XYZ file of C-alpha atoms in Angstrom:
177
model
C 11.436 144.587 145.346
C 11.654 147.976 146.104
C 13.424 150.256 143.874
C 15.830 151.461 145.621
C 17.592 147.939 146.336
C 20.577 146.650 144.507
C 21.389 143.244 144.121
C 25.179 142.268 143.563
C 26.517 138.398 143.375
C 29.715 138.130 145.265
C 31.488 134.712 145.540
C 31.475 132.738 148.977
C 34.979 131.930 150.278
C 34.790 128.178 151.180
C 34.673 127.533 154.356
C 38.042 127.348 156.446
C 38.743 125.879 159.835
C 39.861 128.138 162.537
C 43.602 129.376 162.235
C 44.309 127.271 165.041
C 43.225 123.816 163.752
C 44.954 124.540 160.593
C 48.122 124.959 162.434
C 47.446 121.873 164.212
C 47.231 119.844 161.183
C 50.311 121.584 159.643
C 52.279 120.664 163.053
C 50.854 116.523 162.556
C 52.427 116.713 158.567
C 55.821 117.810 160.129
C 55.357 115.231 162.385
C 55.037 112.126 159.994
C 57.863 113.566 157.710
C 60.220 113.772 160.560
C 59.071 109.795 161.481
C 59.255 108.694 158.114
C 62.610 110.583 157.877
C 63.870 109.301 161.248
C 63.137 105.876 159.621
C 65.407 106.077 156.697
C 68.118 106.989 158.530
C 67.889 104.047 160.653
C 67.617 101.731 157.605
C 70.589 103.799 156.058
C 72.597 103.089 159.238
C 71.500 99.884 159.589
C 72.362 98.985 155.531
C 75.999 100.656 155.751
C 76.978 99.776 159.047
C 80.797 97.893 158.715
C 82.477 96.550 161.812
C 85.977 98.173 161.982
C 87.355 95.065 160.328
C 85.211 95.265 157.057
C 86.058 98.875 156.693
C 89.968 98.321 157.256
C 89.477 96.252 154.076
C 87.170 98.113 152.347
C 88.934 101.324 152.305
C 92.339 100.370 150.515
C 89.787 98.826 147.885
C 87.899 102.290 148.017
C 91.316 103.957 148.001
C 92.324 101.984 144.955
C 89.479 102.502 142.951
C 89.478 106.407 143.254
C 92.989 105.876 142.264
C 92.517 104.225 139.448
C 89.504 106.331 138.091
C 92.038 109.341 138.383
C 94.282 107.971 136.386
C 91.820 106.549 133.653
C 90.886 110.767 133.398
C 94.194 111.620 132.971
C 95.151 108.994 130.334
C 92.101 110.349 128.953
C 93.346 113.674 129.089
C 96.631 112.494 127.518
C 95.191 110.958 124.708
C 93.562 113.842 123.752
C 96.947 115.529 123.904
C 98.697 113.128 121.885
C 95.562 113.650 119.421
C 96.120 116.785 119.379
C 99.968 117.161 118.980
C 99.800 114.275 116.100
C 97.318 116.711 113.906
C 99.722 119.883 114.945
C 102.195 117.498 113.651
C 100.611 116.562 110.656
C 100.063 120.353 109.486
C 103.512 121.462 110.244
C 104.894 118.403 108.298
C 102.612 119.575 105.136
C 104.103 123.010 105.799
C 107.369 121.989 105.924
C 106.980 120.062 102.899
C 105.289 122.853 100.771
C 108.328 125.168 102.112
C 111.017 122.319 100.819
C 108.659 122.896 97.113
C 108.634 126.280 97.226
C 112.783 126.152 97.815
C 113.058 123.769 95.295
C 111.271 125.639 92.435
C 112.857 128.929 93.938
C 116.333 127.270 93.622
C 115.265 126.156 89.687
C 114.207 130.045 89.409
C 117.761 131.256 90.278
C 119.621 128.284 88.442
C 117.788 129.305 85.450
C 117.941 132.888 86.133
C 121.678 132.274 86.335
C 121.796 130.704 83.392
C 120.561 133.757 81.344
C 122.696 136.254 83.032
C 125.365 134.518 82.324
C 124.528 134.021 78.412
C 123.682 138.008 78.693
C 126.956 138.431 80.590
C 128.744 136.653 77.671
C 126.877 138.514 75.090
C 127.565 141.882 76.488
C 131.396 140.915 77.184
C 131.493 139.672 73.289
C 129.448 143.343 72.354
C 132.476 144.774 74.375
C 134.909 142.811 72.744
C 133.487 144.073 68.990
C 133.093 147.732 70.047
C 136.809 147.688 71.377
C 137.800 145.626 68.249
C 135.854 148.576 66.371
C 137.262 151.428 68.273
C 140.490 150.126 67.387
C 139.734 149.451 63.609
C 138.449 153.492 63.834
C 141.344 154.871 65.450
C 143.515 152.697 63.017
C 141.935 154.170 60.063
C 141.620 157.833 61.566
C 145.189 157.767 61.921
C 146.265 156.398 58.206
C 142.769 158.041 56.618
C 143.842 161.513 56.783
C 146.665 160.327 53.903
C 144.463 157.883 52.238
C 142.053 160.205 50.406
C 138.167 159.798 49.958
C 138.101 156.546 47.970
C 140.555 155.456 50.365
C 138.351 155.782 53.252
C 135.565 153.532 51.409
C 138.168 150.907 50.902
C 139.419 150.966 54.087
C 136.187 150.823 55.679
C 135.305 147.570 53.198
C 138.926 146.252 54.806
C 137.777 147.284 58.337
C 134.831 144.648 57.989
C 137.151 142.054 57.379
C 139.362 143.204 60.339
C 136.139 142.911 62.825
C 135.652 139.738 61.465
C 139.303 138.552 62.169
C 139.410 140.135 65.599
C 135.929 138.705 66.436
C 137.420 135.315 66.009
C 140.408 135.917 67.556
C 138.713 137.363 70.620
C 137.049 134.412 71.163
C 139.843 132.483 71.065
C 141.132 134.383 74.126
C 138.428 134.316 76.090
C 138.217 131.840 78.602
C 134.734 130.332 79.050
């Protein structure tokens, strides 16, 4: 081999028929597919052909079947809605029962608070009567205490204690419960 010659290897494409022959093969395949399609159409027409009387009898049945399927779908939708409403109703009933229980608890708390308030009110009224009685005793002692002297003041406070006890008992009887 001469030194200036370079050898390279290239892939040789497979031989293809000339372009018009390839188009001819494609047209033959399309024609074969058309013949197959025509054959299928003829078979379907033969299988589905009904005379007018048979068609008139089959039409109401088909309409009834379509209406029945529509109604069944509607029934299924309504059943789903009913189930959803039942779930909501149960949740609402639970919430109502919880609210009623909370109302009962609050009512009990209010009754308890009212009882405590009444006891405090009665105690305050008793203390108010006691204060009024003590003020009356103090006023009576201050009017009579100026002439009684030092020892009379001490004796008066003892009698004031007994007067307070007496007025306390009398005040309880006069107070309506």
